[in-house]
Amino acid sequence: MNLDAIAQAAGVSRMTVSRVMRNHPDVSRKTRERVLGIASAMNYRPNPMVSVLMSQVAAAKKSQFHPTLVYGWEHEVIRTRAALEKSKGGYFKWVKRRAEQLGFHVEALRINEEGMSQKRYSDILKARNTPGLIIAPAEDPEVSYDFDWDAMSSVTFGYSLRRPALNRVCLDYQAGIYKALKRLTGLGYRKFGLMLGKTTDDRIQHLWSSGFLTFHWEADLNCKSNIYIAETDSQDAFVQWFESHPFEVVLSYAETSHIEWARSVEARLNRKRACQFVHLDGDFMEESALFLGSLESCRRQMGEAAVELLVAQIKQNEHGVPDRQRSVVIQPELILNGESCQS
């Protein structure tokens, strides 16, 4: 069964059938539904290898036209593109690299630029005929945007964008910390603590803490007090928590000051074994010799996956907010000091 037979049965041109199969926006809903209905009745199935071949042909062509994607971000400290490109905790350089490999340019456009309303931002995207928008994680764990989503394809990172529910690329926090605890257990460690800032815990929807609790629940261990969710970075509160538990490993976003506080407690209480610290984001681990290791950030893999997800939507003419949110999940690994990191 080919497109010509469907076109003849539907009373339309072969080009119209081809456009229907590619979800082209210029085809009316009535025509699309009629053609798809006839194709289904005729048991039409597209040949996936034809799509692969056409993609290879397109990639081989030296096109002079490179559509521009927009990387949208908001940050109170990282306010310029130069700062964004140098940021060790961002995705932009990986997004830019992968997009260029696929034939796209990327422009960074700050969402909370001074004098920039959401309406103006949306109007800029529309005026530029932006085919796709990638939204970076926000500091606000409950951020929402009101853009003209129907005019473009869009994806985001993580969990901070609560509305609308766009397709997204996420780090698998829950599985990552669960697997890290399993590996640490295999190394002989038994008593674990988890320290998080409340904003971080809220932004990732408590997935690190849930993975931590799941690991201990499976081992039939009560560990609720082993989790310290800090409203503010208080030495007194940390010391009180650390004194109450003879931890062997603490997983956290620990600064070197936290390790110094821990060593002070250990000396005062005459603890025989120093607690080890595992950083939850290897990109931000300073003085790595002080840490047992860290969890991968996977920002390269996430940046590349976001571009691939967005480009797939653009090619399928999938605009607007999806009926059902889809998530691409990247799983981090525990990297001990001396091991190589892939992210």
Coordinates of C-alpha atoms in Angstrom, one line a residue:
M1 CA 0.0 0.0 0.0
N2 CA 1.5 3.4 -1.1
L3 CA 0.6 7.1 -0.9
D4 CA -0.8 7.1 -4.4
A5 CA -3.5 4.6 -3.6
I6 CA -4.5 6.6 -0.5
A7 CA -4.6 9.8 -2.5
Q8 CA -6.8 8.2 -5.1
A9 CA -9.2 6.9 -2.5
A10 CA -9.3 10.2 -0.6
G11 CA -9.6 12.3 -3.8
V12 CA -6.6 14.4 -2.9
S13 CA -3.1 14.8 -4.2
R14 CA -0.2 12.6 -3.3
M15 CA 1.5 15.7 -1.7
T16 CA -1.5 16.3 0.5
V17 CA -1.3 12.7 1.8
S18 CA 2.5 13.1 2.4
R19 CA 1.8 16.3 4.4
V20 CA -0.8 14.5 6.5
M21 CA 1.7 11.8 7.3
R22 CA 4.2 14.4 8.4
N23 CA 1.6 16.3 10.5
H24 CA 2.0 19.4 8.4
P25 CA 0.2 22.4 9.9
D26 CA -1.1 23.6 6.5
V27 CA -3.5 20.6 6.2
S28 CA -7.0 21.2 7.6
R29 CA -8.2 19.0 10.5
K30 CA -11.1 17.7 8.4
T31 CA -8.8 16.6 5.5
R32 CA -6.2 15.1 8.0
E33 CA -8.9 13.0 9.8
R34 CA -10.4 11.8 6.4
V35 CA -7.0 10.8 5.0
L36 CA -5.9 9.1 8.2
G37 CA -9.1 7.2 8.4
I38 CA -8.7 6.0 4.8
A39 CA -5.1 5.1 5.4
S40 CA -6.1 3.1 8.5
A41 CA -8.9 1.3 6.6
M42 CA -6.4 0.4 3.9
N43 CA -3.9 -0.9 6.6
Y44 CA -1.2 1.6 5.5
R45 CA 2.0 1.4 7.5
P46 CA 4.9 3.8 6.8
N47 CA 8.3 2.2 6.1
P48 CA 10.6 3.4 8.9
M49 CA 13.7 2.8 6.8
V50 CA 12.5 5.4 4.3
S51 CA 12.5 8.0 7.1
V52 CA 16.0 6.9 8.1
L53 CA 17.2 7.3 4.5
M54 CA 15.6 10.7 4.1
S55 CA 17.3 11.9 7.3
Q56 CA 20.6 10.8 6.0
V57 CA 20.1 12.5 2.7
A58 CA 19.1 15.7 4.5
A59 CA 22.2 15.5 6.8
A60 CA 24.4 15.2 3.7
K61 CA 23.1 18.3 2.0
K62 CA 25.1 21.5 2.6
S63 CA 22.2 23.7 3.5
Q64 CA 22.8 27.5 3.8
F65 CA 19.7 27.9 6.1
H66 CA 20.2 27.2 9.8
P67 CA 17.0 27.8 11.8
T68 CA 17.6 29.4 15.2
L69 CA 16.4 27.7 18.4
V70 CA 16.1 29.8 21.6
Y71 CA 17.6 28.8 24.9
G72 CA 15.5 30.6 27.6
W73 CA 16.8 31.0 31.1
E74 CA 16.3 33.2 34.2
H75 CA 18.9 33.8 36.9
E76 CA 19.7 36.6 39.2
V77 CA 23.4 36.1 39.1
I78 CA 24.0 34.7 35.6
R79 CA 22.7 37.6 33.6
T80 CA 24.6 37.6 30.3
R81 CA 25.3 35.0 27.6
A82 CA 29.1 35.2 28.4
A83 CA 28.4 34.3 32.0
L84 CA 26.0 31.6 30.8
E85 CA 28.6 30.0 28.6
K86 CA 31.1 29.9 31.5
S87 CA 28.6 28.6 34.0
K88 CA 29.7 25.2 35.3
G89 CA 26.2 24.3 36.3
G90 CA 24.4 25.0 33.0
Y91 CA 23.4 23.1 29.9
F92 CA 23.8 25.8 27.3
K93 CA 27.2 24.8 25.8
W94 CA 26.0 21.2 25.4
V95 CA 22.7 22.4 23.9
K96 CA 24.6 24.7 21.5
R97 CA 27.0 21.9 20.4
R98 CA 24.4 19.3 19.7
A99 CA 22.1 21.8 17.9
E100 CA 24.9 22.8 15.6
Q101 CA 25.6 19.1 14.8
L102 CA 21.9 18.9 13.7
G103 CA 22.0 22.0 11.6
F104 CA 20.5 24.6 14.0
H105 CA 21.8 27.8 15.6
V106 CA 21.0 28.6 19.2
E107 CA 20.4 32.0 20.7
A108 CA 20.3 32.5 24.5
L109 CA 17.5 34.9 25.5
R110 CA 17.1 35.7 29.2
I111 CA 13.5 35.4 30.4
N112 CA 13.8 37.8 33.3
E113 CA 15.8 40.4 31.6
E114 CA 15.2 43.9 33.0
G115 CA 12.0 45.3 31.5
M116 CA 11.1 41.9 29.9
S117 CA 7.5 40.8 30.5
Q118 CA 6.3 37.3 29.6
K119 CA 4.1 38.8 26.8
R120 CA 7.1 40.6 25.3
Y121 CA 9.2 37.6 25.5
S122 CA 6.6 35.5 23.7
D123 CA 6.1 38.2 21.1
I124 CA 9.9 38.2 20.4
L125 CA 9.8 34.5 19.8
K126 CA 6.8 34.7 17.5
A127 CA 8.3 37.7 15.5
R128 CA 11.4 35.7 14.9
N129 CA 9.5 32.6 13.8
T130 CA 11.3 30.6 16.5
P131 CA 10.8 26.9 15.7
G132 CA 11.8 25.7 19.1
L133 CA 12.4 26.8 22.7
I134 CA 14.5 25.1 25.4
I135 CA 13.8 26.3 28.9
A136 CA 16.5 26.0 31.5
P137 CA 15.8 25.1 35.1
A138 CA 14.7 28.1 37.2
E139 CA 15.8 28.9 40.8
D140 CA 12.1 29.2 41.7
P141 CA 10.8 25.7 42.3
E142 CA 7.2 26.8 41.3
V143 CA 7.9 28.8 38.2
S144 CA 5.3 29.1 35.4
Y145 CA 5.3 30.8 32.0
D146 CA 2.5 32.0 29.8
F147 CA 3.9 32.1 26.2
D148 CA 2.2 31.4 22.9
W149 CA 3.0 27.8 23.0
D150 CA 1.0 26.9 19.9
A151 CA 3.5 28.9 17.8
M152 CA 6.5 26.6 18.5
S153 CA 7.8 23.4 19.9
S154 CA 9.2 23.5 23.4
V155 CA 11.0 21.4 26.0
T156 CA 12.4 22.0 29.4
F157 CA 14.8 20.5 32.0
G158 CA 13.9 19.0 35.3
Y159 CA 11.0 19.8 37.6
S160 CA 11.1 23.5 38.3
L161 CA 8.7 24.5 35.5
R162 CA 5.3 23.4 37.0
R163 CA 3.1 25.1 34.4
P164 CA 2.7 24.3 31.6
A165 CA 3.6 20.6 31.6
L166 CA 6.0 20.6 28.7
N167 CA 8.0 17.5 27.5
R168 CA 11.2 17.5 29.5
V169 CA 14.6 15.9 30.2
C170 CA 15.3 15.0 33.8
L171 CA 18.0 13.6 36.0
D172 CA 16.9 10.3 37.6
Y173 CA 17.5 11.6 41.2
Q174 CA 15.6 8.7 42.9
A175 CA 17.4 5.9 41.1
G176 CA 20.7 7.7 41.2
I177 CA 20.9 8.0 44.9
Y178 CA 19.4 4.6 45.4
K179 CA 22.2 3.0 43.3
A180 CA 24.8 5.1 45.0
L181 CA 23.7 3.8 48.4
K182 CA 23.8 0.3 47.1
R183 CA 27.3 0.7 45.8
L184 CA 28.5 2.4 49.1
T185 CA 27.0 -0.6 51.0
G186 CA 29.1 -2.9 48.8
L187 CA 32.1 -0.9 49.9
G188 CA 31.3 -1.6 53.5
Y189 CA 29.5 1.5 54.6
R190 CA 26.3 1.1 56.6
K191 CA 25.2 4.4 58.3
F192 CA 24.1 7.1 55.8
G193 CA 22.9 10.7 56.2
L194 CA 21.3 13.0 53.6
M195 CA 21.6 16.8 53.8
L196 CA 19.6 19.0 51.4
G197 CA 18.5 22.6 51.3
K198 CA 14.7 23.0 51.4
T199 CA 14.6 24.9 48.1
T200 CA 16.6 22.1 46.3
D201 CA 14.4 19.4 47.9
D202 CA 11.2 21.2 46.7
R203 CA 12.5 21.9 43.2
I204 CA 13.3 18.2 42.5
Q205 CA 10.0 17.1 44.1
H206 CA 11.7 15.3 47.0
L207 CA 13.1 12.6 44.7
W208 CA 16.5 12.4 46.4
S209 CA 15.0 12.0 49.8
S210 CA 12.5 9.5 48.4
G211 CA 15.3 7.4 46.9
F212 CA 17.1 7.6 50.3
L213 CA 14.0 6.5 52.2
T214 CA 13.3 3.6 49.7
F215 CA 16.8 2.2 50.2
H216 CA 16.4 2.2 54.0
W217 CA 12.8 0.9 53.8
E218 CA 13.9 -2.1 51.8
A219 CA 16.5 -2.8 54.5
D220 CA 13.8 -2.4 57.2
L221 CA 15.7 0.6 58.7
N222 CA 14.1 3.6 60.2
C223 CA 16.0 6.6 58.8
K224 CA 13.7 9.6 58.9
S225 CA 16.0 11.5 61.3
N226 CA 18.9 10.7 59.0
I227 CA 17.6 13.3 56.5
Y228 CA 18.3 16.9 57.3
I229 CA 16.3 19.4 55.2
A230 CA 17.8 22.9 55.9
E231 CA 15.8 26.1 55.6
T232 CA 19.0 28.0 56.0
D233 CA 22.7 27.0 56.2
S234 CA 23.0 27.0 60.0
Q235 CA 26.1 25.7 61.7
D236 CA 24.3 25.1 64.9
A237 CA 21.5 23.1 63.3
F238 CA 24.0 21.0 61.3
V239 CA 26.1 20.3 64.3
Q240 CA 23.1 19.2 66.4
W241 CA 22.0 16.8 63.6
F242 CA 25.5 15.5 63.0
E243 CA 26.1 14.9 66.7
S244 CA 23.0 12.8 67.0
H245 CA 24.1 10.3 64.3
P246 CA 27.4 8.4 64.0
F247 CA 27.3 8.6 60.2
E248 CA 29.8 6.8 58.0
V249 CA 28.8 8.7 54.8
V250 CA 26.8 11.9 54.3
L251 CA 25.4 12.7 50.8
S252 CA 24.9 16.4 50.3
Y253 CA 25.7 19.6 48.5
A254 CA 28.3 20.0 51.2
E255 CA 30.6 23.0 51.2
T256 CA 34.0 22.6 52.7
S257 CA 32.7 24.4 55.8
H258 CA 30.3 21.5 56.5
I259 CA 33.2 19.1 56.4
E260 CA 35.1 21.3 58.8
W261 CA 32.1 21.4 61.2
A262 CA 31.9 17.6 61.0
R263 CA 35.6 17.1 61.8
S264 CA 35.2 19.4 64.8
V265 CA 32.3 17.3 66.1
E266 CA 34.2 14.1 65.6
A267 CA 37.2 15.4 67.5
R268 CA 35.1 16.6 70.4
L269 CA 33.2 13.3 70.6
N270 CA 36.3 11.3 70.0
R271 CA 34.8 9.4 67.1
K272 CA 37.2 6.8 65.8
R273 CA 36.1 6.8 62.2
A274 CA 35.8 10.0 60.1
C275 CA 32.6 10.4 58.2
Q276 CA 33.0 10.5 54.4
F277 CA 31.1 13.0 52.2
V278 CA 29.6 12.3 48.8
H279 CA 28.7 15.4 46.8
L280 CA 25.4 15.3 45.0
D281 CA 26.6 17.3 42.0
G282 CA 30.1 16.6 40.7
D283 CA 30.2 19.9 38.8
F284 CA 30.1 21.9 42.0
M285 CA 32.4 19.8 44.1
E286 CA 35.3 21.9 45.3
E287 CA 38.5 20.4 46.9
S288 CA 37.6 17.0 45.6
A289 CA 40.2 15.4 47.9
L290 CA 37.9 16.1 50.8
F291 CA 35.2 13.9 49.3
L292 CA 34.8 10.2 48.8
G293 CA 33.2 10.9 45.5
S294 CA 30.2 12.5 43.8
L295 CA 27.1 11.8 41.7
E296 CA 27.4 12.7 38.0
S297 CA 25.7 15.9 36.9
C298 CA 25.0 14.4 33.4
R299 CA 24.6 17.9 32.0
R300 CA 26.2 16.9 28.7
Q301 CA 23.8 14.0 28.2
M302 CA 20.8 16.1 29.3
G303 CA 21.7 19.0 27.0
E304 CA 22.0 16.7 24.0
A305 CA 18.8 14.8 24.9
A306 CA 16.9 18.1 25.1
V307 CA 18.0 19.1 21.6
E308 CA 17.2 15.7 20.2
L309 CA 13.7 15.8 21.8
L310 CA 13.0 19.3 20.6
V311 CA 14.2 18.6 17.0
A312 CA 12.0 15.5 16.8
Q313 CA 9.0 17.6 17.8
I314 CA 9.9 20.3 15.2
K315 CA 10.2 17.6 12.5
Q316 CA 6.8 16.3 13.4
N317 CA 5.3 19.8 13.6
E318 CA 4.3 19.1 17.3
H319 CA 3.5 22.6 18.7
G320 CA 1.8 23.6 21.9
V321 CA 1.5 22.0 25.2
P322 CA 1.4 18.2 24.9
D323 CA -1.8 16.3 25.9
R324 CA 0.4 14.0 28.0
Q325 CA 3.8 15.1 29.3
R326 CA 6.8 12.9 28.2
S327 CA 10.0 12.7 30.1
V328 CA 13.4 11.6 29.0
V329 CA 15.3 10.4 32.1
I330 CA 19.1 10.3 32.4
Q331 CA 20.5 8.2 35.2
P332 CA 23.6 9.4 37.0
E333 CA 26.3 7.1 38.5
L334 CA 28.4 7.5 41.6
I335 CA 31.9 8.4 40.7
L336 CA 34.5 7.8 43.4
N337 CA 37.7 9.8 43.6
G338 CA 40.1 8.5 41.0
E339 CA 37.5 7.2 38.6
S340 CA 36.7 8.9 35.3
C341 CA 33.4 10.7 34.8
Q342 CA 31.5 10.5 31.5
S343 CA 29.4 13.7 32.0

